Amino acid sequence: MTSSSPVTTAHRAWIEAADCDLDDFRALVSTDVEPGDYPHASDVRAGVLIYSARTMANADRHALQTELIHALADGPGVVVVEGAFEHDVVDRASVAFTAIIESQRAGGVTAGDHFGKAGVNERVWNSAQKLALHAPEVFADYYANDALALACQAWLGPRYQVTSQINVVNPAGAAQVPHRDYHLGFVDVEQLAAYPAHMHRMSAVLTLQGAVAHCDMPVESGPTMLLPHSQKFAGGYVAFYRPDFIDYFAAHQVQVPLGKGDALLFNPALFHGAGANTSSDISRMANLLQISSPFGRAMESLDRTAMVRAVYPALLAMQVAGRSDRDIRNAVNATAEGYAFPTNLDRDQPIGGLTPPSQVDTVLAALASRLTPEALDIALVQQTTRRTP
């Protein structure tokens, strides 16, 4: 596998009209997936690579991550991990999310979403933080998931940042128009030309998009519409606004049914959109994941110190119960701030290393020393004080 630098003279400096040719796009997305290129995959369905969480758990980690990078960057751009989450883990999270939704309703909150007018469906913004504070044990168990962590680490490296939103789309919920995702997928088309071409390429490596199915999702319930290989189209952030590309997507998109606990993971530059829920009785519940590089800015702001305070006792309990160090690190990474910057280097100095400790480092050190929650809280306050301008 070969790749080019995001910044190189081999590419034009700006995205131009010639970069949005539908014939070029058609040729690109007509690429077939070669199963032999993905030896860890169990199947290819509608051009989407299917992996088994059980097989992933027994694979060589580095080799599998190398394969996932290839799949997301140069392959179809999307994978499904079957059985990524155990049903009991998903069910406990669903109960907690439902309680949060009911609390929102009782408080008169009607969160708008992309699938209908506010109040038609259910949306929980910032559901990662809300779950951590509402049910910290459930949160820790959910995000200890190693299949998810393996994929996130493959695409973004260590210390990625988790944000998520719960969406419940009821019968008759409308489909989305095709789009690319955050960052440049959220920039108005009139402004896109001002971003140089290397930023169009770079946007795709700052996040990983995903969804965890909290119920069975047959096609009639509206699982995500996908156009494999579209993430490789240079002018895609401009093109997805154009009617000819929208029409092409509508005619050629694919949908892969999901089972409860399956995870859909894809390159944020992939053309995609939620499908219409044409079922009569399925309320489609998914945890929509946006995993961010520590070097970028996540879409949602989270009070990660509050999350650490809530979740730390659950992490200690997992440690006492003999949960693996890897699972606990996965949960810590989904809870705490993983990057040491920005900080106040007058007070928060990198003593003994190139960077001061991040919040993740502080929590991992606390777990290693079996600090009490009260002792960790003192360390968190001191760290916050050092980082403050």
Short mmCIF file of C-alpha atoms in Angstrom, two decimals:
data_model
loop_
_atom_site.label_atom_id
_atom_site.label_comp_id
_atom_site.label_asym_id
_atom_site.label_seq_id
_atom_site.Cartn_x
_atom_site.Cartn_y
_atom_site.Cartn_z
CA MET A 1 0.00 0.00 0.00
CA THR A 2 1.32 3.45 -0.88
CA SER A 3 0.10 6.83 0.27
CA SER A 4 0.98 10.45 -0.34
CA SER A 5 1.54 13.25 2.11
CA PRO A 6 -1.44 15.56 2.72
CA VAL A 7 0.88 18.43 1.77
CA THR A 8 2.78 17.82 -1.47
CA THR A 9 3.40 19.53 -4.79
CA ALA A 10 2.04 16.43 -6.52
CA HIS A 11 -1.45 17.88 -5.97
CA ARG A 12 -2.98 21.16 -7.08
CA ALA A 13 -3.02 23.81 -4.38
CA TRP A 14 -6.77 24.46 -4.62
CA ILE A 15 -9.94 22.50 -5.32
CA GLU A 16 -11.27 23.60 -8.71
CA ALA A 17 -14.35 22.93 -10.83
CA ALA A 18 -12.44 20.23 -12.71
CA ASP A 19 -12.18 18.29 -9.45
CA CYS A 20 -15.97 17.79 -9.43
CA ASP A 21 -16.45 15.77 -12.61
CA LEU A 22 -19.24 13.20 -12.21
CA ASP A 23 -17.66 10.80 -14.72
CA ASP A 24 -14.48 10.71 -12.65
CA PHE A 25 -16.55 10.14 -9.53
CA ARG A 26 -18.52 7.34 -11.19
CA ALA A 27 -15.32 5.56 -12.23
CA LEU A 28 -13.88 5.87 -8.73
CA VAL A 29 -16.89 4.50 -6.84
CA SER A 30 -17.29 1.64 -9.32
CA THR A 31 -14.14 0.05 -7.87
CA ASP A 32 -14.57 -3.53 -6.70
CA VAL A 33 -13.33 -4.68 -3.31
CA GLU A 34 -10.70 -7.40 -3.55
CA PRO A 35 -11.32 -9.75 -0.60
CA GLY A 36 -7.73 -10.96 -0.74
CA ASP A 37 -6.59 -7.48 0.30
CA TYR A 38 -8.45 -7.86 3.59
CA PRO A 39 -7.61 -11.29 5.05
CA HIS A 40 -9.15 -10.50 8.44
CA ALA A 41 -12.56 -9.64 6.96
CA SER A 42 -15.24 -12.33 7.10
CA ASP A 43 -17.35 -11.05 4.20
CA VAL A 44 -18.00 -8.26 1.71
CA ARG A 45 -21.61 -7.11 1.45
CA ALA A 46 -22.65 -4.50 -1.09
CA GLY A 47 -19.02 -3.40 -1.25
CA VAL A 48 -18.76 -2.98 2.54
CA LEU A 49 -16.17 -4.97 4.49
CA ILE A 50 -17.58 -7.10 7.31
CA TYR A 51 -15.46 -8.05 10.32
CA SER A 52 -16.24 -10.29 13.29
CA ALA A 53 -15.40 -8.89 16.70
CA ARG A 54 -14.47 -12.38 17.84
CA THR A 55 -12.00 -12.80 14.97
CA MET A 56 -10.57 -9.33 15.62
CA ALA A 57 -9.93 -10.21 19.27
CA ASN A 58 -7.69 -13.11 18.24
CA ALA A 59 -5.85 -11.34 15.42
CA ASP A 60 -2.40 -9.79 15.47
CA ARG A 61 -3.27 -6.26 16.55
CA HIS A 62 -0.75 -4.41 14.41
CA ALA A 63 -1.57 -6.40 11.28
CA LEU A 64 -5.29 -5.86 11.76
CA GLN A 65 -4.87 -2.13 12.35
CA THR A 66 -2.75 -1.89 9.21
CA GLU A 67 -5.56 -3.58 7.30
CA LEU A 68 -8.19 -1.23 8.75
CA ILE A 69 -6.13 1.81 7.77
CA HIS A 70 -6.01 0.47 4.22
CA ALA A 71 -9.75 -0.22 4.24
CA LEU A 72 -10.68 3.25 5.49
CA ALA A 73 -8.19 5.23 3.41
CA ASP A 74 -7.72 3.37 0.13
CA GLY A 75 -10.44 0.72 0.21
CA PRO A 76 -14.21 1.11 0.48
CA GLY A 77 -13.86 3.59 3.35
CA VAL A 78 -16.33 1.75 5.58
CA VAL A 79 -16.37 -1.38 7.73
CA VAL A 80 -18.94 -3.16 9.87
CA VAL A 81 -17.83 -4.98 13.02
CA GLU A 82 -20.40 -7.64 13.81
CA GLY A 83 -20.87 -8.35 17.51
CA ALA A 84 -18.70 -5.41 18.51
CA PHE A 85 -20.73 -4.89 21.69
CA GLU A 86 -22.28 -7.60 23.85
CA HIS A 87 -26.08 -7.39 23.99
CA ASP A 88 -26.19 -6.96 27.76
CA VAL A 89 -23.78 -4.01 27.55
CA VAL A 90 -25.90 -2.38 24.85
CA ASP A 91 -29.12 -3.06 26.74
CA ARG A 92 -27.84 -1.44 29.95
CA ALA A 93 -26.74 1.61 27.97
CA SER A 94 -30.11 1.75 26.20
CA VAL A 95 -31.91 1.76 29.56
CA ALA A 96 -29.71 4.63 30.72
CA PHE A 97 -30.17 6.59 27.50
CA THR A 98 -33.93 6.09 27.66
CA ALA A 99 -33.93 7.50 31.20
CA ILE A 100 -31.97 10.52 29.95
CA ILE A 101 -34.46 11.00 27.11
CA GLU A 102 -37.38 10.81 29.53
CA SER A 103 -35.68 13.35 31.79
CA GLN A 104 -35.25 15.68 28.81
CA ARG A 105 -38.92 15.31 27.96
CA ALA A 106 -39.96 16.00 31.54
CA GLY A 107 -37.84 19.14 31.46
CA GLY A 108 -39.47 20.33 28.27
CA VAL A 109 -36.35 19.80 26.16
CA THR A 110 -37.04 18.94 22.52
CA ALA A 111 -33.70 18.31 20.89
CA GLY A 112 -33.74 18.83 17.13
CA ASP A 113 -32.04 16.35 14.85
CA HIS A 114 -31.28 15.77 11.17
CA PHE A 115 -34.21 13.41 10.57
CA GLY A 116 -37.30 15.42 11.42
CA LYS A 117 -38.67 18.43 13.23
CA ALA A 118 -37.82 18.82 16.90
CA GLY A 119 -39.99 16.48 18.94
CA VAL A 120 -40.64 13.98 16.13
CA ASN A 121 -37.66 11.81 17.05
CA GLU A 122 -35.38 11.66 20.08
CA ARG A 123 -31.88 13.14 20.20
CA VAL A 124 -29.43 13.22 23.09
CA TRP A 125 -26.61 15.62 22.33
CA ASN A 126 -23.36 15.11 24.27
CA SER A 127 -24.53 11.64 25.23
CA ALA A 128 -21.02 10.53 26.22
CA GLN A 129 -20.84 13.01 29.09
CA LYS A 130 -24.49 12.52 30.01
CA LEU A 131 -24.03 8.74 30.21
CA ALA A 132 -20.84 9.13 32.26
CA LEU A 133 -22.62 11.29 34.83
CA HIS A 134 -25.92 9.38 34.82
CA ALA A 135 -24.56 5.81 34.89
CA PRO A 136 -20.75 5.79 35.28
CA GLU A 137 -20.49 2.01 35.62
CA VAL A 138 -22.45 1.56 32.39
CA PHE A 139 -20.26 4.16 30.67
CA ALA A 140 -17.02 2.50 31.78
CA ASP A 141 -18.19 -0.94 30.65
CA TYR A 142 -19.44 0.41 27.30
CA TYR A 143 -16.28 2.30 26.37
CA ALA A 144 -13.92 -0.40 27.63
CA ASN A 145 -14.83 -2.05 24.32
CA ASP A 146 -11.64 -3.15 22.59
CA ALA A 147 -12.99 -3.62 19.07
CA LEU A 148 -13.94 0.06 19.04
CA ALA A 149 -10.65 1.12 20.61
CA LEU A 150 -8.64 -0.94 18.12
CA ALA A 151 -10.27 0.81 15.16
CA CYS A 152 -9.99 4.27 16.73
CA GLN A 153 -6.30 3.75 17.48
CA ALA A 154 -5.73 2.52 13.93
CA TRP A 155 -7.16 5.67 12.36
CA LEU A 156 -6.30 8.34 14.94
CA GLY A 157 -3.52 6.93 17.09
CA PRO A 158 -3.62 6.87 20.89
CA ARG A 159 -5.40 9.42 23.07
CA TYR A 160 -8.28 9.98 20.66
CA GLN A 161 -11.30 11.84 22.07
CA VAL A 162 -14.79 10.31 22.16
CA THR A 163 -17.97 12.29 21.60
CA SER A 164 -21.34 10.78 20.78
CA GLN A 165 -25.02 11.48 20.28
CA ILE A 166 -27.93 9.11 20.78
CA ASN A 167 -30.52 9.21 18.03
CA VAL A 168 -33.86 7.43 18.05
CA VAL A 169 -35.57 7.70 14.66
CA ASN A 170 -39.20 6.65 14.78
CA PRO A 171 -41.24 5.16 11.91
CA ALA A 172 -41.68 7.69 9.07
CA GLY A 173 -38.37 9.35 10.00
CA ALA A 174 -36.98 11.03 6.89
CA ALA A 175 -33.69 10.23 5.17
CA GLN A 176 -30.75 12.60 5.06
CA VAL A 177 -29.27 14.09 1.94
CA PRO A 178 -25.80 12.70 1.18
CA HIS A 179 -22.93 14.51 2.81
CA ARG A 180 -19.46 14.27 4.23
CA ASP A 181 -18.84 14.89 7.90
CA TYR A 182 -16.99 17.20 10.25
CA HIS A 183 -14.73 19.15 9.82
CA LEU A 184 -15.07 20.42 6.23
CA GLY A 185 -18.41 18.67 5.85
CA PHE A 186 -19.78 21.40 8.11
CA VAL A 187 -18.40 24.31 6.08
CA ASP A 188 -20.74 26.20 3.76
CA VAL A 189 -20.09 25.50 0.10
CA GLU A 190 -19.36 29.20 -0.53
CA GLN A 191 -16.46 29.03 1.92
CA LEU A 192 -14.95 25.71 0.87
CA ALA A 193 -12.90 27.15 -1.99
CA ALA A 194 -10.98 29.27 0.52
CA TYR A 195 -9.51 26.14 2.09
CA PRO A 196 -6.46 24.82 0.19
CA ALA A 197 -6.61 21.33 -1.24
CA HIS A 198 -4.31 19.88 1.41
CA MET A 199 -6.87 20.89 4.07
CA HIS A 200 -9.56 19.00 2.14
CA ARG A 201 -7.35 15.92 2.32
CA MET A 202 -6.41 16.49 5.95
CA SER A 203 -10.00 16.86 7.19
CA ALA A 204 -10.63 13.15 6.68
CA VAL A 205 -7.85 12.08 9.04
CA LEU A 206 -8.97 14.22 11.97
CA THR A 207 -12.04 12.15 12.88
CA LEU A 208 -13.52 8.68 12.62
CA GLN A 209 -17.29 8.36 12.28
CA GLY A 210 -19.32 5.48 13.59
CA ALA A 211 -22.60 4.16 14.90
CA VAL A 212 -23.42 1.40 17.36
CA ALA A 213 -26.75 -0.31 16.70
CA HIS A 214 -28.84 -0.42 19.88
CA CYS A 215 -31.49 -2.51 18.16
CA ASP A 216 -31.70 -4.73 15.10
CA MET A 217 -31.71 -2.52 12.00
CA PRO A 218 -33.17 -4.14 8.88
CA VAL A 219 -33.07 -2.04 5.71
CA GLU A 220 -36.65 -0.81 6.21
CA SER A 221 -35.60 0.82 9.50
CA GLY A 222 -33.18 3.06 7.58
CA PRO A 223 -29.58 2.11 8.40
CA THR A 224 -26.94 4.44 7.01
CA MET A 225 -26.84 4.88 3.23
CA LEU A 226 -23.26 4.50 2.01
CA LEU A 227 -21.30 5.01 -1.20
CA PRO A 228 -18.13 2.94 -0.88
CA HIS A 229 -14.89 4.46 -2.23
CA SER A 230 -16.35 7.99 -2.37
CA GLN A 231 -13.97 9.15 0.37
CA LYS A 232 -11.17 9.13 -2.21
CA PHE A 233 -12.75 11.81 -4.41
CA ALA A 234 -10.65 14.98 -4.15
CA GLY A 235 -13.48 17.44 -4.73
CA GLY A 236 -16.00 15.64 -2.55
CA TYR A 237 -16.63 18.38 0.00
CA VAL A 238 -17.77 20.66 -2.81
CA ALA A 239 -19.39 17.94 -4.92
CA PHE A 240 -21.85 16.62 -2.33
CA TYR A 241 -23.81 19.88 -2.60
CA ARG A 242 -24.33 19.46 -6.37
CA PRO A 243 -27.64 18.06 -7.65
CA ASP A 244 -25.99 15.64 -10.10
CA PHE A 245 -23.95 14.07 -7.31
CA ILE A 246 -26.99 13.94 -5.03
CA ASP A 247 -28.94 12.13 -7.75
CA TYR A 248 -26.08 9.72 -8.39
CA PHE A 249 -25.87 8.91 -4.69
CA ALA A 250 -29.62 8.25 -4.51
CA ALA A 251 -29.38 5.79 -7.41
CA HIS A 252 -26.27 3.92 -6.26
CA GLN A 253 -26.08 4.07 -2.46
CA VAL A 254 -26.06 0.83 -0.49
CA GLN A 255 -27.39 -0.10 2.94
CA VAL A 256 -26.14 -2.92 5.14
CA PRO A 257 -28.56 -4.29 7.76
CA LEU A 258 -27.14 -4.22 11.27
CA GLY A 259 -27.79 -6.39 14.30
CA LYS A 260 -27.92 -5.09 17.84
CA GLY A 261 -24.36 -4.56 19.03
CA ASP A 262 -22.87 -4.20 15.55
CA ALA A 263 -20.67 -1.17 14.90
CA LEU A 264 -20.46 0.75 11.63
CA LEU A 265 -17.20 2.69 11.24
CA PHE A 266 -16.29 4.90 8.31
CA ASN A 267 -14.02 7.59 6.95
CA PRO A 268 -15.70 10.98 7.52
CA ALA A 269 -15.13 11.86 3.85
CA LEU A 270 -17.34 8.97 2.72
CA PHE A 271 -20.57 10.11 1.06
CA HIS A 272 -23.30 8.88 3.39
CA GLY A 273 -26.65 9.73 4.93
CA ALA A 274 -29.15 8.15 7.28
CA GLY A 275 -31.84 6.14 5.53
CA ALA A 276 -35.59 6.66 5.79
CA ASN A 277 -37.36 4.63 8.46
CA THR A 278 -40.16 3.08 6.39
CA SER A 279 -40.97 0.44 8.99
CA SER A 280 -44.24 0.45 10.88
CA ASP A 281 -42.90 -0.47 14.30
CA ILE A 282 -39.11 -0.01 14.61
CA SER A 283 -37.72 2.94 16.53
CA ARG A 284 -34.17 2.94 15.23
CA MET A 285 -31.81 3.62 18.13
CA ALA A 286 -28.13 4.24 17.47
CA ASN A 287 -25.24 5.72 19.38
CA LEU A 288 -23.61 7.99 16.80
CA LEU A 289 -19.89 8.20 17.43
CA GLN A 290 -17.55 10.96 16.40
CA ILE A 291 -14.04 10.11 17.48
CA SER A 292 -11.54 12.96 17.16
CA SER A 293 -7.79 13.17 16.89
CA PRO A 294 -6.27 14.77 20.00
CA PHE A 295 -4.72 17.30 17.61
CA GLY A 296 -8.08 18.54 16.34
CA ARG A 297 -11.14 20.14 17.89
CA ALA A 298 -14.07 17.89 18.69
CA MET A 299 -17.52 19.10 17.71
CA GLU A 300 -18.88 18.97 21.26
CA SER A 301 -17.37 20.45 24.41
CA LEU A 302 -17.28 17.99 27.29
CA ASP A 303 -16.54 18.56 30.96
CA ARG A 304 -14.03 15.75 31.12
CA THR A 305 -13.03 16.55 34.70
CA ALA A 306 -16.62 15.99 35.80
CA MET A 307 -16.66 12.77 33.77
CA VAL A 308 -13.46 11.56 35.45
CA ARG A 309 -14.87 12.28 38.90
CA ALA A 310 -18.03 10.34 38.08
CA VAL A 311 -16.38 7.37 36.36
CA TYR A 312 -13.23 6.87 38.48
CA PRO A 313 -14.94 4.73 41.18
CA ALA A 314 -16.24 2.46 38.41
CA LEU A 315 -12.71 2.19 37.01
CA LEU A 316 -11.40 1.20 40.44
CA ALA A 317 -14.14 -1.42 40.68
CA MET A 318 -13.19 -2.80 37.25
CA GLN A 319 -9.58 -3.00 38.43
CA VAL A 320 -10.54 -4.90 41.59
CA ALA A 321 -12.74 -7.25 39.55
CA GLY A 322 -9.74 -8.20 37.40
CA ARG A 323 -10.73 -6.44 34.18
CA SER A 324 -7.81 -6.28 31.75
CA ASP A 325 -5.48 -3.28 31.78
CA ARG A 326 -6.30 -2.72 28.10
CA ASP A 327 -10.05 -2.51 28.74
CA ILE A 328 -9.50 -0.09 31.62
CA ARG A 329 -7.20 2.08 29.48
CA ASN A 330 -9.87 2.10 26.77
CA ALA A 331 -12.43 3.38 29.28
CA VAL A 332 -10.00 6.00 30.62
CA ASN A 333 -9.28 7.21 27.10
CA ALA A 334 -13.00 7.71 26.48
CA THR A 335 -13.36 9.63 29.73
CA ALA A 336 -10.38 11.92 30.28
CA GLU A 337 -8.59 14.56 28.19
CA GLY A 338 -5.79 12.79 26.36
CA TYR A 339 -3.74 15.73 25.08
CA ALA A 340 -1.52 17.90 27.27
CA PHE A 341 -2.08 21.06 25.22
CA PRO A 342 -3.06 23.87 25.24
CA THR A 343 -1.67 24.62 28.68
CA ASN A 344 0.12 27.30 30.69
CA LEU A 345 3.77 26.37 30.31
CA ASP A 346 4.84 28.83 33.01
CA ARG A 347 3.13 26.62 35.58
CA ASP A 348 2.49 23.31 33.80
CA GLN A 349 6.02 22.57 32.73
CA PRO A 350 7.21 19.43 30.90
CA ILE A 351 9.48 18.12 33.66
CA GLY A 352 11.13 14.83 32.80
CA GLY A 353 9.64 14.69 29.31
CA LEU A 354 8.66 16.67 26.26
CA THR A 355 5.14 17.40 27.54
CA PRO A 356 3.46 17.82 30.90
CA PRO A 357 1.13 14.97 31.89
CA SER A 358 -2.29 14.92 30.28
CA GLN A 359 -5.43 14.19 32.26
CA VAL A 360 -5.31 10.62 30.93
CA ASP A 361 -1.80 10.29 32.37
CA THR A 362 -3.05 11.58 35.72
CA VAL A 363 -5.92 9.09 35.85
CA LEU A 364 -3.74 6.15 34.80
CA ALA A 365 -1.19 7.08 37.47
CA ALA A 366 -3.98 7.29 40.05
CA LEU A 367 -5.20 3.83 39.09
CA ALA A 368 -1.67 2.42 39.24
CA SER A 369 -1.31 3.82 42.76
CA ARG A 370 -4.88 2.87 43.74
CA LEU A 371 -5.56 6.47 44.77
CA THR A 372 -8.89 7.14 46.40
CA PRO A 373 -11.40 9.31 44.52
CA GLU A 374 -10.70 12.07 47.03
CA ALA A 375 -6.96 11.94 46.37
CA LEU A 376 -7.51 11.96 42.62
CA ASP A 377 -9.79 14.97 42.98
CA ILE A 378 -6.97 16.92 44.63
CA ALA A 379 -4.65 15.99 41.75
CA LEU A 380 -7.27 17.06 39.19
CA VAL A 381 -7.75 20.44 40.88
CA GLN A 382 -4.00 21.00 40.98
CA GLN A 383 -3.66 20.05 37.33
CA THR A 384 -6.50 22.36 36.28
CA THR A 385 -4.91 25.22 38.24
CA ARG A 386 -1.56 24.67 36.53
CA ARG A 387 -3.17 24.68 33.09
CA THR A 388 -5.20 27.87 33.62
CA PRO A 389 -3.84 31.05 31.96
#
